[in-house]
Tab-separated table of C-alpha atoms and ligand atoms in Angstrom:
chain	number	residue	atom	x	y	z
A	1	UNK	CA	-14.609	81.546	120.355
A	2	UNK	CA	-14.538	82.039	116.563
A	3	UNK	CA	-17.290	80.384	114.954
A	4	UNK	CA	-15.263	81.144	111.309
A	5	UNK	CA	-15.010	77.808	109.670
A	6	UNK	CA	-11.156	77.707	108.325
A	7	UNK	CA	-8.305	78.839	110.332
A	8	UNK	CA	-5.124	80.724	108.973
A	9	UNK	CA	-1.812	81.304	110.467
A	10	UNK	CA	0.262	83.665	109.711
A	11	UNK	CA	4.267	84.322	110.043
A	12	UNK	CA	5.416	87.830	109.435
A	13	UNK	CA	2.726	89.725	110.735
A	14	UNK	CA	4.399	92.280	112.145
A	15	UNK	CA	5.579	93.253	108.837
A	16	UNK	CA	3.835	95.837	106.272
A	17	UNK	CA	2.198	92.892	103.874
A	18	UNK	CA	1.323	90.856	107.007
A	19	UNK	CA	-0.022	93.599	108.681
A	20	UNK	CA	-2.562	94.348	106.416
A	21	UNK	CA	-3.609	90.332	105.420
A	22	UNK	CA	-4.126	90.485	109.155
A	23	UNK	CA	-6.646	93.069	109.133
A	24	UNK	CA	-8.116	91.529	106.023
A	25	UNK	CA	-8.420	88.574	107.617
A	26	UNK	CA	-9.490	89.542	110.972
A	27	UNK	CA	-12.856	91.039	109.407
A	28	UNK	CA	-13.123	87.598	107.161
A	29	UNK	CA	-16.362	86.009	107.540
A	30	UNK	CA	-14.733	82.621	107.226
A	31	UNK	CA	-11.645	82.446	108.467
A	32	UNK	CA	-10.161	83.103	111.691
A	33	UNK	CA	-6.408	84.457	112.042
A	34	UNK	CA	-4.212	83.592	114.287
A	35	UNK	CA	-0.391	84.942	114.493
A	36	UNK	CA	3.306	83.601	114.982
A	37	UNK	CA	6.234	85.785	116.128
A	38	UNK	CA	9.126	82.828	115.800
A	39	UNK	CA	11.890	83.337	113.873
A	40	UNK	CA	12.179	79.543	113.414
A	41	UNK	CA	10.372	76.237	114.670
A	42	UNK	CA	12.746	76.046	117.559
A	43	UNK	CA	11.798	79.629	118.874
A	44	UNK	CA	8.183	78.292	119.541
A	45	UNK	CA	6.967	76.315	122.226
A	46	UNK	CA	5.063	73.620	121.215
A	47	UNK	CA	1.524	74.829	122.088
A	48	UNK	CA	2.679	77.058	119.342
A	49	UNK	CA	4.140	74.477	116.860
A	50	UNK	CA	0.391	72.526	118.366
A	51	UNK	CA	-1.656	75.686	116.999
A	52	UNK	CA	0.368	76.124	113.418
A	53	UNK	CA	-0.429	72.443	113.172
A	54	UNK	CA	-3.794	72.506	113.410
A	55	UNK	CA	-4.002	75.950	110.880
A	56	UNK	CA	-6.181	74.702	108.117
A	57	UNK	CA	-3.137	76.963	105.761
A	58	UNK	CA	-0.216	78.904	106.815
A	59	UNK	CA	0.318	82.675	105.287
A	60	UNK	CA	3.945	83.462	105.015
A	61	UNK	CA	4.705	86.817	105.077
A	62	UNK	CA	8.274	86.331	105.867
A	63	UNK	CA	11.594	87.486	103.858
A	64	UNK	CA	12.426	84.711	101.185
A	65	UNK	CA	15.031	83.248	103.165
A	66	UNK	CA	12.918	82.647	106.198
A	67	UNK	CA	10.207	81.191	103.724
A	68	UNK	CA	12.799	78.534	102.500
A	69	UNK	CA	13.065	77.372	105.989
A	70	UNK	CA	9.897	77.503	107.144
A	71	UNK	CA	8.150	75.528	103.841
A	72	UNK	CA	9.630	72.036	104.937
A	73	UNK	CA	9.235	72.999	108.760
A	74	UNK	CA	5.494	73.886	108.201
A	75	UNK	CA	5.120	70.406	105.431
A	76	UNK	CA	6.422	68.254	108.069
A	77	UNK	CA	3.823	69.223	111.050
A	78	UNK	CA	1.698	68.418	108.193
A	79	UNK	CA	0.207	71.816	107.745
A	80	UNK	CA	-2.233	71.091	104.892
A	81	UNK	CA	-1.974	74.687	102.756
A	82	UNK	CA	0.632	76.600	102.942
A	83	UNK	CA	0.827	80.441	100.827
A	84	UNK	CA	4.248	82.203	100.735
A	85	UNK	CA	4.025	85.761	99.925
A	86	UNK	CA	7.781	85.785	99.332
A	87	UNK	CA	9.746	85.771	96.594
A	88	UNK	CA	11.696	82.386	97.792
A	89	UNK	CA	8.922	79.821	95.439
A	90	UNK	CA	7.552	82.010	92.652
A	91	UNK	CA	9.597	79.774	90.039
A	92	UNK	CA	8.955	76.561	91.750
A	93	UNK	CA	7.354	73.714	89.645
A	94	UNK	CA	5.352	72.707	92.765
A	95	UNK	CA	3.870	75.757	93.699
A	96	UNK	CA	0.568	77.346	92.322
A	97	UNK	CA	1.317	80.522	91.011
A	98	UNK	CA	-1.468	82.754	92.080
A	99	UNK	CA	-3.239	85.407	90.235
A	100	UNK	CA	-6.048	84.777	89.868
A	101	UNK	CA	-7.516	86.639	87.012
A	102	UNK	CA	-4.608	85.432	84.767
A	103	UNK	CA	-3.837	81.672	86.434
A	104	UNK	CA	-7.186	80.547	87.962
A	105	UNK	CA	-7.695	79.106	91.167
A	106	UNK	CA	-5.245	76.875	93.092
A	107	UNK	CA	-6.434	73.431	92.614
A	108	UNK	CA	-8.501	71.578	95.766
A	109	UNK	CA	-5.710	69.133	96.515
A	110	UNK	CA	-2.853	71.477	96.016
A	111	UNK	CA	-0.743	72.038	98.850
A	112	UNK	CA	1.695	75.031	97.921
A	113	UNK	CA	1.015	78.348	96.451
A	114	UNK	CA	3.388	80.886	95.670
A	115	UNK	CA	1.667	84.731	96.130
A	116	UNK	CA	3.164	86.977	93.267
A	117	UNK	CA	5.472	90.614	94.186
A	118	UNK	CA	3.726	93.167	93.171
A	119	UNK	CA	5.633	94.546	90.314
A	120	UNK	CA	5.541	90.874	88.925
A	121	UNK	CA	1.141	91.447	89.572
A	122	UNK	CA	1.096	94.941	88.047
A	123	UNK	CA	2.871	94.003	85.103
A	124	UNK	CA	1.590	90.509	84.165
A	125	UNK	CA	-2.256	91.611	84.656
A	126	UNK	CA	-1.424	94.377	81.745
A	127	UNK	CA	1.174	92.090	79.223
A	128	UNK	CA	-0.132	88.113	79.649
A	129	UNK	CA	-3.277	88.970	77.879
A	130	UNK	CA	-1.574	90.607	75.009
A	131	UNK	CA	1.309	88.053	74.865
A	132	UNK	CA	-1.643	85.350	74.566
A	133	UNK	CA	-3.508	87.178	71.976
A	134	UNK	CA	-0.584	87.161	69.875
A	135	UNK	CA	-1.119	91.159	69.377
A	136	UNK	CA	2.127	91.901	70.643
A	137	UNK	CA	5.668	91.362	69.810
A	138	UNK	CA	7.431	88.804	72.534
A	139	UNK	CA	10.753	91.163	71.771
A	140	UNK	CA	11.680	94.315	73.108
A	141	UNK	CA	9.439	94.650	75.849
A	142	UNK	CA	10.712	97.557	78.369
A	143	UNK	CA	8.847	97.739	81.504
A	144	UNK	CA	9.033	101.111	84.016
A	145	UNK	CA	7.839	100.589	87.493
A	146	UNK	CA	7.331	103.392	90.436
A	147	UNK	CA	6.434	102.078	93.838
A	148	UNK	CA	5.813	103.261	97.056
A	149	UNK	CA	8.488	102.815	99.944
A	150	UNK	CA	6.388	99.828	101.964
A	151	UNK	CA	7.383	97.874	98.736
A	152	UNK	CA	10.772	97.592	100.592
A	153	UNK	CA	9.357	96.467	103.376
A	154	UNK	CA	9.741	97.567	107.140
A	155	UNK	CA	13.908	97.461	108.011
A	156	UNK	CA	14.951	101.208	107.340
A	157	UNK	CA	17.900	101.032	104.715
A	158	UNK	CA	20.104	104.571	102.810
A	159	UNK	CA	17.313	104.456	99.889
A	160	UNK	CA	14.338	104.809	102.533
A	161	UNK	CA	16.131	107.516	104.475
A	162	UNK	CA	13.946	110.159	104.978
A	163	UNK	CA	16.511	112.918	103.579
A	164	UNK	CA	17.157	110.988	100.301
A	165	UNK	CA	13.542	109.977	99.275
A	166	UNK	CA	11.410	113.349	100.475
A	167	UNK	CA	10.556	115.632	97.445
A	168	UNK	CA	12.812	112.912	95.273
A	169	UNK	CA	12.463	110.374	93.451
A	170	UNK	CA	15.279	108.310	91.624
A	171	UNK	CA	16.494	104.849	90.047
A	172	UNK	CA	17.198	101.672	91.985
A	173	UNK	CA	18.384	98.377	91.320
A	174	UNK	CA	18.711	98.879	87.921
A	175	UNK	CA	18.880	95.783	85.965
A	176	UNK	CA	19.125	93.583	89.034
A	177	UNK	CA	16.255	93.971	90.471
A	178	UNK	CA	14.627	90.967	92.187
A	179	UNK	CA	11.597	90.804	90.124
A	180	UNK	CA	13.101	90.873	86.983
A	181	UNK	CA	13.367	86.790	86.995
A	182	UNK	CA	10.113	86.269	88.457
A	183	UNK	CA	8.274	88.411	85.691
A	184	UNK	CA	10.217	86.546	82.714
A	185	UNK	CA	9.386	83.080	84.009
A	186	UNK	CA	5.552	83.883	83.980
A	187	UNK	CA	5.079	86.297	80.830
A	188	UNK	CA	7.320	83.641	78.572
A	189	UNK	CA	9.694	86.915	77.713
A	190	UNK	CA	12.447	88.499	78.465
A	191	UNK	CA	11.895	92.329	79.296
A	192	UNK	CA	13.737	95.388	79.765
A	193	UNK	CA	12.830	96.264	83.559
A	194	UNK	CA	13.867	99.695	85.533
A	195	UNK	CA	12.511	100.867	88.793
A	196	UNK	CA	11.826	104.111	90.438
A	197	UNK	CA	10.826	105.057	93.972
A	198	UNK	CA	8.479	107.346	95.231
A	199	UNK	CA	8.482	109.610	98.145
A	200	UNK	CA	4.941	108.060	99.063
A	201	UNK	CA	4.310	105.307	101.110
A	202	UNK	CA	1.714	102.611	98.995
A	203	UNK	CA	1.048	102.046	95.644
A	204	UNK	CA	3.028	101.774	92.338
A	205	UNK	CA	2.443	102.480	88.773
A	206	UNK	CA	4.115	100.535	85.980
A	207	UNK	CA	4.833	101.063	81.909
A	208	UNK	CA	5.132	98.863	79.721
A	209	UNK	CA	6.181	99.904	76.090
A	210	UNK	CA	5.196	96.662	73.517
A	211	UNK	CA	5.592	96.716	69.881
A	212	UNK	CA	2.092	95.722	68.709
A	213	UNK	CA	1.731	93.253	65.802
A	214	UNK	CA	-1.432	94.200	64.977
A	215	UNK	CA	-1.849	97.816	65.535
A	216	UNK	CA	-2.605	99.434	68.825
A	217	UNK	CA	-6.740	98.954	68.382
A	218	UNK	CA	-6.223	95.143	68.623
A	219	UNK	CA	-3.799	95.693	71.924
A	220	UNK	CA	-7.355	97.783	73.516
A	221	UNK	CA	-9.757	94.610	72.745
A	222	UNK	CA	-7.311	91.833	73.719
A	223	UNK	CA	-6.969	93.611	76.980
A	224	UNK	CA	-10.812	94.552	77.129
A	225	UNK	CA	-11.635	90.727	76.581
A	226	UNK	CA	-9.277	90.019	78.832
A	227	UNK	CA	-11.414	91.465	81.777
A	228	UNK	CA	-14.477	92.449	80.552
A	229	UNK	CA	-15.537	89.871	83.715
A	230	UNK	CA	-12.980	91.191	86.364
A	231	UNK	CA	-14.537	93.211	88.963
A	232	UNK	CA	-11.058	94.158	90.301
A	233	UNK	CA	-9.131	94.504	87.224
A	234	UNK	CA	-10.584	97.341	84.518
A	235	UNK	CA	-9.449	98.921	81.547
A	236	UNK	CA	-9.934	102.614	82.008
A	237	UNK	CA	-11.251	104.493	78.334
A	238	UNK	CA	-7.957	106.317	78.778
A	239	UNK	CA	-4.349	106.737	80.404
A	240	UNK	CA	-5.089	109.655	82.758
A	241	UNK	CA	-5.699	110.655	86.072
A	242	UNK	CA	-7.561	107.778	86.766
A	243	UNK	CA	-4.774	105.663	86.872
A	244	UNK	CA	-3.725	107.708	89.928
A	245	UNK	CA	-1.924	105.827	92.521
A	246	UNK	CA	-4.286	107.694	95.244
A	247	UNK	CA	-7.560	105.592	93.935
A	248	UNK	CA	-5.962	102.613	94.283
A	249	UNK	CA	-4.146	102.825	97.682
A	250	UNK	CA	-6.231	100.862	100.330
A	251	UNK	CA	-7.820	98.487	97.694
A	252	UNK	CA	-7.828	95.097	95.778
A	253	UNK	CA	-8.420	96.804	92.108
A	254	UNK	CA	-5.999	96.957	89.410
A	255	UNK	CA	-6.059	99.710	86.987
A	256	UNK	CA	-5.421	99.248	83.185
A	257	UNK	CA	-5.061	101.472	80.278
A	258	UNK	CA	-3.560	101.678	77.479
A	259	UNK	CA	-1.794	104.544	75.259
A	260	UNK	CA	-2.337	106.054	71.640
A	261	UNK	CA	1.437	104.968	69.032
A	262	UNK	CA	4.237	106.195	69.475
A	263	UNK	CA	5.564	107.740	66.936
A	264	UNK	CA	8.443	104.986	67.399
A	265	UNK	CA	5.730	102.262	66.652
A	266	UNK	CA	5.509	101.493	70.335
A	267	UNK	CA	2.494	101.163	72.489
A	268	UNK	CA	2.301	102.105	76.278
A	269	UNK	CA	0.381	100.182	78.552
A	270	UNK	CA	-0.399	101.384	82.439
A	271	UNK	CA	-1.233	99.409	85.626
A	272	UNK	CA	-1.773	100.979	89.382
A	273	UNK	CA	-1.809	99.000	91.965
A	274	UNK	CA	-1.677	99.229	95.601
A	275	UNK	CA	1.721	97.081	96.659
A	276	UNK	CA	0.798	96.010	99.654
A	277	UNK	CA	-3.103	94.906	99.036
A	278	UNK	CA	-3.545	94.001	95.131
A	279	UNK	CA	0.475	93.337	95.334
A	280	UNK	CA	0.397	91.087	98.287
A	281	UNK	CA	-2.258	90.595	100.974
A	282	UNK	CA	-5.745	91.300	99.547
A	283	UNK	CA	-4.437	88.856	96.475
A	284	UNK	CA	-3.442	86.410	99.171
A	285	UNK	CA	-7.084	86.799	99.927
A	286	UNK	CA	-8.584	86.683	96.953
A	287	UNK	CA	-6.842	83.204	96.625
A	288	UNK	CA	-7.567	81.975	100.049
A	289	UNK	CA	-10.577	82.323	99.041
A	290	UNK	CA	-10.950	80.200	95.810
A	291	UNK	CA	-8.605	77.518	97.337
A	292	UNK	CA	-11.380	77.240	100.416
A	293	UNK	CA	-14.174	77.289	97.723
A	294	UNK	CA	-16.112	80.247	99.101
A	295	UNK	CA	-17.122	82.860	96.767
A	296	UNK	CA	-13.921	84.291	95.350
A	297	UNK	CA	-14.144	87.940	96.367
A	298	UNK	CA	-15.829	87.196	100.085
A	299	UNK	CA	-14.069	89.442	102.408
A	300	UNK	CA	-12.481	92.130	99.384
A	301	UNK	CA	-13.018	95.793	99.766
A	302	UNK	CA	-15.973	96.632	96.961
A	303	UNK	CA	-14.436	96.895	93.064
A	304	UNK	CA	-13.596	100.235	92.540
A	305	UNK	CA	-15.077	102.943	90.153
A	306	UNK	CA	-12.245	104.544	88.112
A	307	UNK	CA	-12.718	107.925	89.497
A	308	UNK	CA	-10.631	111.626	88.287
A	309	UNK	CA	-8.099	111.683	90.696
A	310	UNK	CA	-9.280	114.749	92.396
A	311	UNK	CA	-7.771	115.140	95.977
A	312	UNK	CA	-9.287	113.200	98.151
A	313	UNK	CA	-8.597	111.439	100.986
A	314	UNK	CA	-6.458	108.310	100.572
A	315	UNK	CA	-8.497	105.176	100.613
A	316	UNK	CA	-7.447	104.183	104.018
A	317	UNK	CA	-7.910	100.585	104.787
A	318	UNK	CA	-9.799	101.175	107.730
A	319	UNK	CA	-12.653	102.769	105.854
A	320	UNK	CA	-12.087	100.344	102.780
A	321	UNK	CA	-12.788	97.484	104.950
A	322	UNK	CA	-15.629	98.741	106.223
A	323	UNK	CA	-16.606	98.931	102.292
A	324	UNK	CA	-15.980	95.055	102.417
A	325	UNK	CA	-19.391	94.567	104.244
A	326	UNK	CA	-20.561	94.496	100.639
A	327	UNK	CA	-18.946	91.993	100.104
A	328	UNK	CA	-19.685	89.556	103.097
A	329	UNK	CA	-23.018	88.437	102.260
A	330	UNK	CA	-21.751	87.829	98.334
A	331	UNK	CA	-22.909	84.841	97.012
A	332	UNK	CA	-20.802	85.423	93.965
A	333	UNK	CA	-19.712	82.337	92.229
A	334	UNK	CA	-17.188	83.914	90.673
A	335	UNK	CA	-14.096	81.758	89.546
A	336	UNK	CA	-11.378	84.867	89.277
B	1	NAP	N1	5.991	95.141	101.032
B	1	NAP	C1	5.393	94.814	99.880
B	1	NAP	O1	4.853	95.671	99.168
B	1	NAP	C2	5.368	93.381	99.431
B	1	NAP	C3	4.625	93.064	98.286
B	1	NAP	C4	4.606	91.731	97.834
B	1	NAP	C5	5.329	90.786	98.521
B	1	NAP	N2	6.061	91.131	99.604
B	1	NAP	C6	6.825	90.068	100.271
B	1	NAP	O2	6.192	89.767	101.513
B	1	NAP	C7	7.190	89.434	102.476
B	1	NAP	C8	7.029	90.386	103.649
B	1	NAP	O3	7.253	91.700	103.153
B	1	NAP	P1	7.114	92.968	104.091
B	1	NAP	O4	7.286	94.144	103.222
B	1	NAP	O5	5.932	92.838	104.950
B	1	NAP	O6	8.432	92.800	104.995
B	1	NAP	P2	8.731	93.402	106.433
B	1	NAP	O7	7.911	94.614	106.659
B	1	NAP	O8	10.215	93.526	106.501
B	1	NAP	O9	8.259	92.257	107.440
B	1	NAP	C9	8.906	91.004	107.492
B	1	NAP	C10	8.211	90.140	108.515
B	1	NAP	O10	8.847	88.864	108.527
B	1	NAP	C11	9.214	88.559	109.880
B	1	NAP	N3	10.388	87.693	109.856
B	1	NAP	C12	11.672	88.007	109.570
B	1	NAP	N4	12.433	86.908	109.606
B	1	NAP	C13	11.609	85.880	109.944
B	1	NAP	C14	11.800	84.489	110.152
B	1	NAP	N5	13.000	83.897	110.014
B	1	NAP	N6	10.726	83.728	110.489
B	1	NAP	C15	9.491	84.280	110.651
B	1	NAP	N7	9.258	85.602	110.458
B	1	NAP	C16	10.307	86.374	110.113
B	1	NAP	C17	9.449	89.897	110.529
B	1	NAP	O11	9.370	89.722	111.929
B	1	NAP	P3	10.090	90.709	112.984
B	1	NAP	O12	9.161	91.874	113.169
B	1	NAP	O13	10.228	89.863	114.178
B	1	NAP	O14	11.397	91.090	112.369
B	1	NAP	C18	8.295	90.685	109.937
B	1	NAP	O15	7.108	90.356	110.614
B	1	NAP	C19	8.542	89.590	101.791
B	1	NAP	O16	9.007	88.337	101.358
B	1	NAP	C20	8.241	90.480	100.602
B	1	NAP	O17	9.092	90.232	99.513
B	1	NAP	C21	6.079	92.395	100.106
């Protein structure tokens, strides 16, 4: 019998982000995990519909359709918090929007949180800062992003086909893509947004290109200010190796760094992050956390040293949770 203090459901997790919030949870000193495999209210038996009731909050790792059914479902049998990690509430007025190094902690009381995609994560942790320093220009912002193929998700589709993505890489959803929205809403701005994918399976690294308004020194200390108090989000000294998509696979950090003027007056800023931890679950997490009150990192893999990017071994998550033992016994009062 779990002696963990808050229980969490989850729907979805037999998908990739589910999967791994899961395994995040299941090594959680605080909360126990328990899973659901309907594909609606009427495919559970009530001992099921019983147990999601009693869930202190509800994870929903779901497609955005399913989400939009399942929110009322899961309000009405009075399920008390309730995080979707879909896309389906990211724009809603009555849902917490949840990063929490950039929009704080859900309040006590609040019911709904929406967890951010993880372009949407990667590039709001590396523009909001400069957008509310007033050191950038709100125009003309164009965003690349390269991501992993578990950003997609599990369902096999022509882009994921083995043949086309091996030893390729190549442009998708251009100018349509799902995020685009999402990202606007919450950086105040509209942006210029294109997408890559990679032939690996985690991680993504995005560029943004901003026209600074105060020269490119005052774009490094905004950001450094920004998170000279983040654990999991750092500005690297430069824009090199150590932005590597390998040292962030498997963890909850966020990389940051920024790039010298172009000679077209335009400034490049990075962020890696791992899609499926910093980009979903272990951000889930991280807000599970401060909406429970316990210490906001309890449970995290240990912050990350920016490292060379030498080959090593991907961070796998079994060996960065066992990293999260640090973390257990934190008493860190942390607010972010
Ligand atoms: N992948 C990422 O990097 C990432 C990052 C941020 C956010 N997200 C979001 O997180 C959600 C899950 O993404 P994913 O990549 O894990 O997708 P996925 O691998 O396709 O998994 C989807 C999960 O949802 C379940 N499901 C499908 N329809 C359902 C329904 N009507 N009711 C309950 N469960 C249902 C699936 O169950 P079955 O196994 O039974 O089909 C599966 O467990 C998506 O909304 C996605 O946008 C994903």
């Amino acid at each position: 019998v779990s002696q963990a203090p808050f229980s969490i459901g989850i729907l979805g997790a037999s998908g990739y982000a589910g999967q791994v919030l899961e395994a995040l949870l299941l090594q959680h000193p605080a909360f126990s995990v328990q899973t659901f495999a309907g594909h609606a209210p009427s495919d559970l038996p009530q001992t099921s519909l019983d147990a999601l009731a009693a869930c202190d909050a509800v994870c929903l790792a779901t497609p955005g359709e399913a989400a939009l059914q399942w929110v009322p479902a899961l309000v009405e049998l009075g399920v008390g918090k309730i995080l979707d990690l879909s896309d389906a509430h990211r724009r809603h007025h009555a849902f917490h929007y949840a990063i929490p190094e950039l929009f704080g902690a859900p309040a006590q009381g609040q019911r709904l949180v929406a967890n951010p995609g993880c372009y949407p994560t990667a590039t709001l942790l590396a523009l909001v800062p400069l957008l509310r320093a007033g050191v950038i220009a709100a125009e003309h912002i164009a965003v690349l992003g390269a991501s992993g193929a578990s950003g997609a998700g599990k369902t096999p589709n022509d882009v994921l086909h083995f043949c086309h993505l091996a030893e390729n890489t190549f442009p998708y959803k251009v100018g349509e893509h799902r995020h685009i929205p999402e990202i606007e809403h919450h950086l105040g701005a509209p942006i210029s947004f294109v997408t890559q994918i990679l032939p690996i399976v985690r991680g993504m690294l995005v560029t943004a290109f901003v026209r600074p308004t105060k020269g490119r020194d005052a774009i490094a200390a905004a950001l450094q200010s920004a998170y000279a108090h983040t654990p999991y989000v750092s500005v690297l000294p430069a824009p090199d190796r150590a932005l590597g998509i390998r040292n962030v696979v498997g963890t909850h950090q966020a990389f940051l760094a920024i790039g010298p003027s172009e000679r077209s007056g335009l400034v490049p800023v990075f962020a890696s992050i791992d899609n499926l931890m910093r980009g979903a679950s272990s951000q889930a997490l991280h807000t599970l956390n401060l909406w429970f009150g316990l210490p906001a990192h309890l449970g995290l893999p240990a912050p990350q040293q920016p490292c060379d990017g030498a080959p090593r071994s991907y961070a796998t998550l079994t060996s960065v949770l066992a990293n999260a033992g640090a973390n257990l016994a934190s008493t860190s009062s942390e607010t972010h």
